[in-house]
mmCIF file of C-alpha atoms in Angstrom:
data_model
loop_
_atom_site.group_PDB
_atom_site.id
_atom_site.type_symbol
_atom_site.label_atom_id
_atom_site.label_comp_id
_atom_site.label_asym_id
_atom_site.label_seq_id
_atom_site.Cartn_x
_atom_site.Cartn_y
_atom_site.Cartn_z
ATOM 1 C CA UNK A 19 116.950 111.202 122.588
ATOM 2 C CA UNK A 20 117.788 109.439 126.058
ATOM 3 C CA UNK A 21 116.417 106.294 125.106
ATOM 4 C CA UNK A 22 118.643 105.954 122.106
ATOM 5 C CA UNK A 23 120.902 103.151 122.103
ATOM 6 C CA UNK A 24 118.900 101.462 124.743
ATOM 7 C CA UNK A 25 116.460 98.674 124.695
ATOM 8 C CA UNK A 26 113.349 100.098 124.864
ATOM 9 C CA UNK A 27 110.198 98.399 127.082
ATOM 10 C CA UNK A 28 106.264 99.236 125.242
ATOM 11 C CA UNK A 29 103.533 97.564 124.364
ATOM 12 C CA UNK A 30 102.750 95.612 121.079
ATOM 13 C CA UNK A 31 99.843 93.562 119.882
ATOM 14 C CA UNK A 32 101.294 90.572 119.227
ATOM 15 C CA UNK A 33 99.811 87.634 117.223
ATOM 16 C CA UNK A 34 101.049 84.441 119.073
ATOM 17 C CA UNK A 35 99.585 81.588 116.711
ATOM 18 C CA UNK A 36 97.192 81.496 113.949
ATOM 19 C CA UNK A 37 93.485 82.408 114.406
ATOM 20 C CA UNK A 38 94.333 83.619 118.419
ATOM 21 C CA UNK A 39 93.693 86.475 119.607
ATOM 22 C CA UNK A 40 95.824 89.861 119.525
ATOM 23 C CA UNK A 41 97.146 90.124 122.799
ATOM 24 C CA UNK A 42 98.489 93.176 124.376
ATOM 25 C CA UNK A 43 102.276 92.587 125.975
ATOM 26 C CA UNK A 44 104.942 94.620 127.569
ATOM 27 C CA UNK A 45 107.768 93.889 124.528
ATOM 28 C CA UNK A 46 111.676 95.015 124.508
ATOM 29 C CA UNK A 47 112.561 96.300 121.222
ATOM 30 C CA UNK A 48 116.853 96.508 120.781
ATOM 31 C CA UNK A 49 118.472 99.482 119.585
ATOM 32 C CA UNK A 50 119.046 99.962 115.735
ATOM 33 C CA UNK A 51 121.940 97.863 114.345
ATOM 34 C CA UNK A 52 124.033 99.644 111.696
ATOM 35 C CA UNK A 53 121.947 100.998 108.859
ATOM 36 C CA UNK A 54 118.349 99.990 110.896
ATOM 37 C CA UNK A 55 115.978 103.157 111.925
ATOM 38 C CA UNK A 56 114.223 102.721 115.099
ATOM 39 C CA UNK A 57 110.876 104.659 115.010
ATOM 40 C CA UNK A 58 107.941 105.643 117.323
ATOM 41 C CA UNK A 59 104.602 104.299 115.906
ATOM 42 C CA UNK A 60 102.027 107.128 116.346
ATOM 43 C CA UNK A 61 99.499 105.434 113.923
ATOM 44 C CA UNK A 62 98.769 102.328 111.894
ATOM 45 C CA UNK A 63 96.105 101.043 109.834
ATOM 46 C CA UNK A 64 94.866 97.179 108.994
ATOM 47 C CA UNK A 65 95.254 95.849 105.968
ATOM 48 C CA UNK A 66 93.729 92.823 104.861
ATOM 49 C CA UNK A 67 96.912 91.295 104.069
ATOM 50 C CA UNK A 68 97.548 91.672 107.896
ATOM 51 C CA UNK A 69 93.727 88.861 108.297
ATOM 52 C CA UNK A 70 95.627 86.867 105.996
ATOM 53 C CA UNK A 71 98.109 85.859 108.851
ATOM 54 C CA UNK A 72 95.573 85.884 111.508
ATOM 55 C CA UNK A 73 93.384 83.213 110.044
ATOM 56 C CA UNK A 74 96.678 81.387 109.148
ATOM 57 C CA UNK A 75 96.777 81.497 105.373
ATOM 58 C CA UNK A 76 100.192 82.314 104.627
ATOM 59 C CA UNK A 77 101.618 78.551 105.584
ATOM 60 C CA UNK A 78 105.294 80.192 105.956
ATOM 61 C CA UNK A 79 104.364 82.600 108.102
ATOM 62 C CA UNK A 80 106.287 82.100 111.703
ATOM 63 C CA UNK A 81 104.736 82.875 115.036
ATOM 64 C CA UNK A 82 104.449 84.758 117.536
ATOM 65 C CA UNK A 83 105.025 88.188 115.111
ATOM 66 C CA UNK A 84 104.202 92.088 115.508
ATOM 67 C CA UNK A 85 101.992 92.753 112.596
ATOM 68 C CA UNK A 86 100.987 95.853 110.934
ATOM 69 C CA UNK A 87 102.706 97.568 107.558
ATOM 70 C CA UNK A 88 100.641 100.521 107.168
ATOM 71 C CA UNK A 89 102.075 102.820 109.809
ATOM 72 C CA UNK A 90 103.032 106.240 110.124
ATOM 73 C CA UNK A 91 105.986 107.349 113.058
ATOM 74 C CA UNK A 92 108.530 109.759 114.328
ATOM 75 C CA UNK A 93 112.179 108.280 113.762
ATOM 76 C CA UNK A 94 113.480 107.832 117.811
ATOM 77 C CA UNK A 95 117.141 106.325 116.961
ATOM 78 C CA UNK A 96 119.251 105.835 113.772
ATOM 79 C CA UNK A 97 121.824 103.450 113.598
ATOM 80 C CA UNK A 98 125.351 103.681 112.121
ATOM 81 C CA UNK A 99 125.683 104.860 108.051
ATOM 82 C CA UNK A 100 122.058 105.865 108.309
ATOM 83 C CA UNK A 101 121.863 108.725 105.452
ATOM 84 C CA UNK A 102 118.475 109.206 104.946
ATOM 85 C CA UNK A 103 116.674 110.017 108.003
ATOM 86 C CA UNK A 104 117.417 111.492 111.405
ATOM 87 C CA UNK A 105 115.432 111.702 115.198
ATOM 88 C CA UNK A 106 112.626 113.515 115.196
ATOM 89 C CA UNK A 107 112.120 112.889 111.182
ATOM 90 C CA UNK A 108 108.602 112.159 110.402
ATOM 91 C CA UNK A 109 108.529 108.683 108.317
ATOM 92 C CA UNK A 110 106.116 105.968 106.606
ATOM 93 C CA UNK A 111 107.905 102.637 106.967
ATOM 94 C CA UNK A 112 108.311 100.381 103.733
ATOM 95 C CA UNK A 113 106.858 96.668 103.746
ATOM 96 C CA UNK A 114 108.273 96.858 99.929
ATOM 97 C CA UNK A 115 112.001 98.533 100.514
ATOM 98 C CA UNK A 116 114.325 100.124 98.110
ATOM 99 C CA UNK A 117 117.446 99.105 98.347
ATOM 100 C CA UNK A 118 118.174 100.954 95.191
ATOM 101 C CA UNK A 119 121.173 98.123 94.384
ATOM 102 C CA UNK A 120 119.251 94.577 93.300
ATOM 103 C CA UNK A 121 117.876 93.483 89.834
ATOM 104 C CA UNK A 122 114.541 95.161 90.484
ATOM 105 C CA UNK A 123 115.021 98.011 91.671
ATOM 106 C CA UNK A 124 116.795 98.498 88.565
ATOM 107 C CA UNK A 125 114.562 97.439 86.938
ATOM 108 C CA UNK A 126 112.600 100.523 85.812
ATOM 109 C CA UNK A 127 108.975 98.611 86.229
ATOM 110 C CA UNK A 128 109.285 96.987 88.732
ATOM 111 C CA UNK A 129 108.977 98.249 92.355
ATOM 112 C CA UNK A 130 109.879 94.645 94.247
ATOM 113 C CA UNK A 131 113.107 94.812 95.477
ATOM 114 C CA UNK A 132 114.853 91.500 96.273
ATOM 115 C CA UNK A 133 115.224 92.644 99.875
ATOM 116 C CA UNK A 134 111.703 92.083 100.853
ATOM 117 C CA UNK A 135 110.606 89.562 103.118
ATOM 118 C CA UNK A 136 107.119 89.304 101.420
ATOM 119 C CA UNK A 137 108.267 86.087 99.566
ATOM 120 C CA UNK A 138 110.788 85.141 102.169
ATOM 121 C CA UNK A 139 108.697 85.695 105.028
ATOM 122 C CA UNK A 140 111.965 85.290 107.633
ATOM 123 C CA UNK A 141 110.405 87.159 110.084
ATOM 124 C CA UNK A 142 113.799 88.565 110.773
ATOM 125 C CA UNK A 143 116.040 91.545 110.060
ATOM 126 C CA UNK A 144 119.089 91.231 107.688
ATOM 127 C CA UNK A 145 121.502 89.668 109.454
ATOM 128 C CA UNK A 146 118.550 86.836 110.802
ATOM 129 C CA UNK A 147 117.571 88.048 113.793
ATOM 130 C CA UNK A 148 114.625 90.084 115.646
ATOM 131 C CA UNK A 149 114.624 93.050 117.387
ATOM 132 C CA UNK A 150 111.637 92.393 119.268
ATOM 133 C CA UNK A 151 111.487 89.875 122.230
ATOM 134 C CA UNK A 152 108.681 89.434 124.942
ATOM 135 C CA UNK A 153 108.710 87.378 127.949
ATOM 136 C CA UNK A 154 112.184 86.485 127.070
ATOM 137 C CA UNK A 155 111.135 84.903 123.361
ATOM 138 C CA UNK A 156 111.491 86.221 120.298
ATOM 139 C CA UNK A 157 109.396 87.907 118.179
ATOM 140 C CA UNK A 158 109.238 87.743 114.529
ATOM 141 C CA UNK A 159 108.567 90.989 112.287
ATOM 142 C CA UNK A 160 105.934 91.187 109.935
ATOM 143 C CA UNK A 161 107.099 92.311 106.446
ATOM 144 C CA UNK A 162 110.010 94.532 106.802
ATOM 145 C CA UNK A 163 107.549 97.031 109.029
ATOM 146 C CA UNK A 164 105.882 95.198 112.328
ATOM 147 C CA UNK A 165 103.392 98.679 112.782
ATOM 148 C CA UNK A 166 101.100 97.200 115.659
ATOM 149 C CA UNK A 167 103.479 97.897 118.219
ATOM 150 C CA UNK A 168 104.783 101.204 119.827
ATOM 151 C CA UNK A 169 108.591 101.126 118.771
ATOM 152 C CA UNK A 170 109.331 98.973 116.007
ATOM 153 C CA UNK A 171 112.696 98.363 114.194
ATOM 154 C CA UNK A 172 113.448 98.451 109.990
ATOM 155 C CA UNK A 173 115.791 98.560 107.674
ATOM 156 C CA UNK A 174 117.269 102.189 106.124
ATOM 157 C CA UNK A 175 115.907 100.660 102.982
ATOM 158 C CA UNK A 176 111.901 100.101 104.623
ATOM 159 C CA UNK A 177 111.557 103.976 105.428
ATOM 160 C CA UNK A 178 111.146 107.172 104.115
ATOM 161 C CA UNK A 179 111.280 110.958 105.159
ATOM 162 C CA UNK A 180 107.684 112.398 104.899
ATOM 163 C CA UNK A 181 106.964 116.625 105.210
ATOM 164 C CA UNK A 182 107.552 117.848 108.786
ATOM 165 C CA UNK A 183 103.602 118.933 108.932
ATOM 166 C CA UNK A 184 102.017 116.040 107.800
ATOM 167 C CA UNK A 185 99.166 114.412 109.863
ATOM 168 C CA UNK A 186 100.646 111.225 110.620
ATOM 169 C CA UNK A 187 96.738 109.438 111.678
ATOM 170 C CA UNK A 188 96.319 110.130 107.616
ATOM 171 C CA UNK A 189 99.077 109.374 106.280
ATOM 172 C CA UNK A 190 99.480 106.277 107.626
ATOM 173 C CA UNK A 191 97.239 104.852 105.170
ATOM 174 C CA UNK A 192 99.548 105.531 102.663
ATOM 175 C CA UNK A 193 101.893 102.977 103.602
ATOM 176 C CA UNK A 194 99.811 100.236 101.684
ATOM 177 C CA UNK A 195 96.210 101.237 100.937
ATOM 178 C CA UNK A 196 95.950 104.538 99.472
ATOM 179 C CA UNK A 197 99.548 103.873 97.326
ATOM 180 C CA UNK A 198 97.624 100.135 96.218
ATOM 181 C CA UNK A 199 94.242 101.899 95.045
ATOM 182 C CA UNK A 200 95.935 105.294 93.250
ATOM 183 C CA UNK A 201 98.477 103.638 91.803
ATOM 184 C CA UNK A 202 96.560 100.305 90.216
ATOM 185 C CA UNK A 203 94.816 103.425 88.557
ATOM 186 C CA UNK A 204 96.896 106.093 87.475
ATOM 187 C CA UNK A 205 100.496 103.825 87.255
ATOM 188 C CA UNK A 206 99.329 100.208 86.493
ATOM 189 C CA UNK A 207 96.105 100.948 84.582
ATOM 190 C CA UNK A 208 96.812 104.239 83.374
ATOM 191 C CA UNK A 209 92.723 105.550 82.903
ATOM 192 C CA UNK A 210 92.969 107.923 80.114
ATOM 193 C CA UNK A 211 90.912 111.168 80.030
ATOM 194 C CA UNK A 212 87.232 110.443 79.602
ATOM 195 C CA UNK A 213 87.034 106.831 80.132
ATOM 196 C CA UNK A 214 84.616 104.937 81.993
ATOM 197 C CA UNK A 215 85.991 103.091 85.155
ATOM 198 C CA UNK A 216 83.762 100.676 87.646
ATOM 199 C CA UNK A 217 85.037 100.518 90.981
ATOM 200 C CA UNK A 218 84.176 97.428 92.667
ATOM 201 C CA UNK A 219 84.151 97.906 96.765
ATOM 202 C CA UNK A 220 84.315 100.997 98.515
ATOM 203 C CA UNK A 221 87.045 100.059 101.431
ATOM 204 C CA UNK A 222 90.320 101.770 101.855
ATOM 205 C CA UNK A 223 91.711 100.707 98.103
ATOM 206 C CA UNK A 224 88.550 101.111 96.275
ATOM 207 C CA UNK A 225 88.225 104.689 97.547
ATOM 208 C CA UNK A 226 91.761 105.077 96.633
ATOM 209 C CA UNK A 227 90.872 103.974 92.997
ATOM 210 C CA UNK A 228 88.689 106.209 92.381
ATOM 211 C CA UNK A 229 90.984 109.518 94.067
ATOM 212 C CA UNK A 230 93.511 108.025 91.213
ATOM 213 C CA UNK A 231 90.727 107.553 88.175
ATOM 214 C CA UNK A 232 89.125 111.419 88.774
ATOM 215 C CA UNK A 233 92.709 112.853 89.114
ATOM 216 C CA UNK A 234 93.507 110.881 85.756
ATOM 217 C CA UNK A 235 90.596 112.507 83.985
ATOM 218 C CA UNK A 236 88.034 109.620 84.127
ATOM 219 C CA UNK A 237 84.450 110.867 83.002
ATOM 220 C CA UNK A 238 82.346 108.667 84.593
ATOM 221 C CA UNK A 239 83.163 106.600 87.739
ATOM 222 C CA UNK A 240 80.585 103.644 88.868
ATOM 223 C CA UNK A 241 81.102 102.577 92.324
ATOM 224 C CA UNK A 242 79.936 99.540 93.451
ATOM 225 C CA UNK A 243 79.595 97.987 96.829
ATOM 226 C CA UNK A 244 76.702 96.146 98.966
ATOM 227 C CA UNK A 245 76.791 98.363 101.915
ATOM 228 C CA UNK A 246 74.794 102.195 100.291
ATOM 229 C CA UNK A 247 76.057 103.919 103.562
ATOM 230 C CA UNK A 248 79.389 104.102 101.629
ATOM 231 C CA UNK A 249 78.367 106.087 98.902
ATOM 232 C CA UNK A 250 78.131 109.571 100.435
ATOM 233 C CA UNK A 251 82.126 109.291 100.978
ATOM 234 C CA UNK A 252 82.541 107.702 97.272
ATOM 235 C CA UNK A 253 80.463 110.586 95.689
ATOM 236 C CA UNK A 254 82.903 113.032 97.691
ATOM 237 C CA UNK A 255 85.706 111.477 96.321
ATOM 238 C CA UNK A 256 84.732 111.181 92.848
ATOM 239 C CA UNK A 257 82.489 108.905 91.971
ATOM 240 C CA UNK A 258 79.691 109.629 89.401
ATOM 241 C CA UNK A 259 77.569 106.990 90.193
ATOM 242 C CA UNK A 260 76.968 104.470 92.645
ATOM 243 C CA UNK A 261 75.722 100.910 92.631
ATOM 244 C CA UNK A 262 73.943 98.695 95.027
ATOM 245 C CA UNK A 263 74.027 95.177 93.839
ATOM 246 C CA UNK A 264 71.160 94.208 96.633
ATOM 247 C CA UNK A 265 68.792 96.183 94.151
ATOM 248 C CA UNK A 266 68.817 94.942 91.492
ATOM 249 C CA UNK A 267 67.578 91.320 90.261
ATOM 250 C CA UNK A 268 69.821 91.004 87.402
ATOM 251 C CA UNK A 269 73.622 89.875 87.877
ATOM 252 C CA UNK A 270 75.695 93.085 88.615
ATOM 253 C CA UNK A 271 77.857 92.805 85.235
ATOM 254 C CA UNK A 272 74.797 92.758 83.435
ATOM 255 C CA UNK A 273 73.572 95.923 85.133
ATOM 256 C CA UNK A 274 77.249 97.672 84.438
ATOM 257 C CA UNK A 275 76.732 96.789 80.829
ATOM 258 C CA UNK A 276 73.650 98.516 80.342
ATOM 259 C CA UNK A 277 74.485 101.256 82.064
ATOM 260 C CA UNK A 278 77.520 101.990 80.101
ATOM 261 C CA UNK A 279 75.967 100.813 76.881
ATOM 262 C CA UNK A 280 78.462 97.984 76.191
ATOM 263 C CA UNK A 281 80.893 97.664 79.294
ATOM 264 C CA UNK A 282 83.282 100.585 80.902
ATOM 265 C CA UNK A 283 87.457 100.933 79.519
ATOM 266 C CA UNK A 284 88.798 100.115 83.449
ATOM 267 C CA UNK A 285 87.226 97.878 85.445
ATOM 268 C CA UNK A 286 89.022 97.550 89.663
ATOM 269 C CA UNK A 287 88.035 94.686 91.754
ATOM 270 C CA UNK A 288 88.986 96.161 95.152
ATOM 271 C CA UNK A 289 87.257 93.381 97.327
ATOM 272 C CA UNK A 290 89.498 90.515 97.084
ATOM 273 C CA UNK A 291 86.588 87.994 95.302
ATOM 274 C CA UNK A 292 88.239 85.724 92.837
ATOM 275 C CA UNK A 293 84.613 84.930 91.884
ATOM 276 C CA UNK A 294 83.975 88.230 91.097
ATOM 277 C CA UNK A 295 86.474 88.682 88.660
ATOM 278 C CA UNK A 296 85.994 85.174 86.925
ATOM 279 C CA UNK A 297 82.313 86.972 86.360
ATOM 280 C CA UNK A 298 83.409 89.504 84.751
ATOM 281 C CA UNK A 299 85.873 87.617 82.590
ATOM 282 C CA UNK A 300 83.070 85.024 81.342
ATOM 283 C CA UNK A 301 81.269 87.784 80.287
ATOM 284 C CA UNK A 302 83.641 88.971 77.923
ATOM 285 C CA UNK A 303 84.048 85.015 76.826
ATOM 286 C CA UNK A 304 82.880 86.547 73.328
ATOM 287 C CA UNK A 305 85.715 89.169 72.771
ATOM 288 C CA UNK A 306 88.964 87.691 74.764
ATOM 289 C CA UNK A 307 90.024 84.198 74.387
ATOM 290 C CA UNK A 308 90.896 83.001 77.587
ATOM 291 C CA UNK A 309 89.410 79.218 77.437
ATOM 292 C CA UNK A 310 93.145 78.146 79.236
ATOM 293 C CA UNK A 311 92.846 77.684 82.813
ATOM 294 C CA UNK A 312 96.504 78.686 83.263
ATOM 295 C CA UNK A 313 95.942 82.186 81.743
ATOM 296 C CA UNK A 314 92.885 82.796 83.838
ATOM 297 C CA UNK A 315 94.799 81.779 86.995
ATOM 298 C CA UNK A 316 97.462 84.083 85.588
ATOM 299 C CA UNK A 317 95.123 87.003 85.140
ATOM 300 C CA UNK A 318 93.402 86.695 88.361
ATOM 301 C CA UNK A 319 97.584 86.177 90.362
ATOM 302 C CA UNK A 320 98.088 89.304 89.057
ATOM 303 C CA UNK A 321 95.423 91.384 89.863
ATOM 304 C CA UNK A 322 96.037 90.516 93.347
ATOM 305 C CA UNK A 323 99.825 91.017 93.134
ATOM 306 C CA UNK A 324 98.900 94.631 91.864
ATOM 307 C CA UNK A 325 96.459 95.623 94.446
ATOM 308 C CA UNK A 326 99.102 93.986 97.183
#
């Protein structure tokens, strides 16, 4: 392409402090460096994750940044000893890469590879700098990916090829959502065949859950969420059931259980409510030990690692 190996001059929404507005700039993004992929953003979704910076809960996090990790794009320019991809390759960028050399992506269960930025939360690319500046300061990326923004920059490792005919406004989703619902199901979970799963909120990873829980044979799927307009989509999905908390008077745990004569084998807290999941782990104060603080913290740290 013409612009390749030239800066390139688009707009990006970009965060410039916590709890501020997005604001819409003119940005330069630099060419690729060696083994970076520079690629045209045609859509993105937003993750929660993505709230988390705006309302300034991740203390590391370093302003002003690009956010976004859920995109979908056309690669534009490759840099030097790029293997995998080429222009005009359709792509999902990574915010968890593969480097396919570190401990865990050895490591056969694990899918974090020491690469990431999650934990690090640099901001920058490999060799600790940005390709994105605006009004002559830099930018920080968000997560390996920076997908609010029309040309972003990542790593060989943060991308991979997708079919030539896939819709790309779909897809996009499965950069963090979709892979975070159907695979807490079907890979970390693993529903058997004619279980009983409850599915607790109906947004982008709940709906996801329950794709991964019918595909893995589940017999009877309970979807729950406050807001009934959902359910037609969750019912098309999937789901068996559905469940309005708002009608009923009893506690909704207590409404599961007698609907399922006991409890259900899976149960997916897709909303992000730490209270919610302390509920349903007093209930079961009769079955599971759990009276040490520390393992309940544990429990709940890694639900939200999984769904994240």
């Amino acid at each position: 392409m013409d612009t390749a190996g030239k800066v390139i001059k688009c707009k990006a929404a970009v965060l410039w402090g916590p709890r501020q507005p997005f604001k819409i700039e003119e940005i330069e993004v630099a060419p690729p460096k060696a083994h970076e992929v520079r690629i045209k953003i045609v859509a993105t979704g937003i993750c929660r994750s993505d709230d988390h910076v705006l309302e300034g809960l991740m203390k590391d996090k370093k302003y002003p940044v690009i956010l976004g990790h859920e995109g979908a794009g056309i690669v534009e320019s490759i840099g030097d000893g790029v293997t995998n991809v080429k222009p005009g390759d359709k792509v999902i960028p990574l915010f968890l890469p593969y480097c396919g050399k570190c401990r865990g992506c050895a490591e056969p269960k694990s899918n974090f590879c020491y690469t990431s930025d999650i934990v690090k939360l640099t901001g920058l690319m490999s060799d600790n700098t940005s390709r994105f500046t605006c009004k002559g300061q830099v930018i920080y990326n968000h997560i390996n990916t920076s997908t609010f923004t029309e040309y972003t920059v990542v790593d060989e490792s943060s991308v991979v090829k997708i079919h030539d005919d896939a819709p790309l406004e779909k897809v996009c989703l499965i950069g963090c959502g979709f892979s975070t619902g159907y695979g807490s199901a079907v890979n970390l979970a693993k529903v058997e065949p004619g279980s009983t799963c409850a599915v607790f909120g109906l947004g982008g990873i709940g709906l996801s859950v329950i794709i991964g829980c019918k595909i893995a044979g589940a017999s009877r799927i309970i979807a729950i969420d406050v807001n009934s307009k959902k359910f037609e989509k969750a019912k098309e999905l999937g789901a068996t059931e559905c469940v309005n908390p708002k009608d009923y008077e009893n506690p909704i745990h207590e409404v599961i259980m007698n609907m399922t004569d006991g409890g259900v084998h899976y149960s997916f807290e897709c909303i992000g409510n730490t209270d919610i999941m302390v509920s349903i782990l007093n209930r079961y104060r009769f079955y599971i030990d759990f009276t040490s603080v520390k393992w309940l913290k544990w429990v709940v740290s890694l639900q939200l690692l999984s769904c994240r």
